[in-house]
Amino acid sequence: MSLRDQKKFLSALKRYERKMESKELEDYKMLVKRDKMEEDLDKLSMDRLKSYYEKYHLNRERKDYSNFFKDNEE
């Protein structure tokens, strides 16, 4: 993985800090500190970061607004 992916995952997860469990939040903050020191994450750390990204960012509930945009045929 590249440094660009690392930054993308960290910036997306910033919104979900309140939803994280204490152990996950502690681990996430450690990853953020490593990123601030401009350190590339190793494979295991990147896998953990990617799993947090998939858990919080990709699996969020999408709201259905299609009923607001239907034409009335009455």
Coordinates of C-alpha atoms in Angstrom, one line a residue:
M1 CA 0.0 0.0 0.0
S2 CA 1.1 3.5 -0.6
L3 CA 1.4 6.5 1.6
R4 CA -1.6 8.0 -0.3
D5 CA -3.8 5.1 0.7
Q6 CA -2.6 5.4 4.3
K7 CA -3.6 9.1 4.4
K8 CA -7.0 8.4 2.7
F9 CA -7.9 5.8 5.3
L10 CA -6.8 8.0 8.2
S11 CA -8.7 11.0 7.0
A12 CA -11.9 9.0 6.4
L13 CA -11.7 7.4 9.8
K14 CA -11.3 10.7 11.6
R15 CA -15.1 11.2 11.4
Y16 CA -15.7 7.8 13.2
E17 CA -13.5 8.3 16.3
R18 CA -16.5 8.7 18.5
K19 CA -18.0 5.4 17.4
M20 CA -14.8 3.4 18.0
E21 CA -14.3 1.2 21.0
S22 CA -11.6 2.2 23.4
K23 CA -9.0 -0.3 22.2
E24 CA -9.7 0.6 18.6
L25 CA -9.4 4.3 19.3
E26 CA -6.1 3.8 21.1
D27 CA -4.7 1.8 18.2
Y28 CA -6.1 4.4 15.7
K29 CA -4.4 7.3 17.5
M30 CA -1.1 5.4 17.5
L31 CA -1.4 5.0 13.8
V32 CA -2.2 8.7 13.4
K33 CA 0.9 9.6 15.4
R34 CA 3.0 7.3 13.2
D35 CA 1.5 9.1 10.2
K36 CA 2.4 12.5 11.6
M37 CA 6.0 11.4 11.9
E38 CA 5.8 10.6 8.2
E39 CA 6.4 6.9 8.8
D40 CA 5.2 4.3 6.4
L41 CA 3.1 1.7 8.1
D42 CA 4.2 -1.9 8.0
K43 CA 1.9 -4.6 6.5
L44 CA 0.3 -5.6 9.8
S45 CA -0.5 -2.0 10.8
M46 CA -1.8 -1.2 7.3
D47 CA -4.1 -4.3 7.5
R48 CA -5.5 -3.1 10.9
L49 CA -6.1 0.3 9.4
K50 CA -7.8 -1.2 6.4
S51 CA -10.0 -3.3 8.6
Y52 CA -11.1 -0.2 10.6
Y53 CA -11.8 1.5 7.3
E54 CA -14.0 -1.4 6.1
K55 CA -15.7 -1.6 9.5
Y56 CA -16.6 2.0 9.9
H57 CA -16.5 3.8 6.6
L58 CA -17.7 1.2 4.1
N59 CA -20.4 -0.5 6.1
R60 CA -22.4 2.6 7.1
E61 CA -26.1 2.7 6.5
R62 CA -27.2 4.5 3.4
K63 CA -30.4 6.5 3.5
D64 CA -33.0 6.0 0.8
Y65 CA -34.2 9.4 -0.5
S66 CA -35.7 8.0 -3.7
N67 CA -39.3 8.6 -2.4
F68 CA -38.6 12.4 -2.5
F69 CA -37.7 12.3 -6.2
K70 CA -40.6 10.3 -7.6
D71 CA -43.0 11.9 -10.0
N72 CA -46.6 12.0 -8.9
E73 CA -48.9 10.5 -11.5
E74 CA -52.1 11.4 -9.7

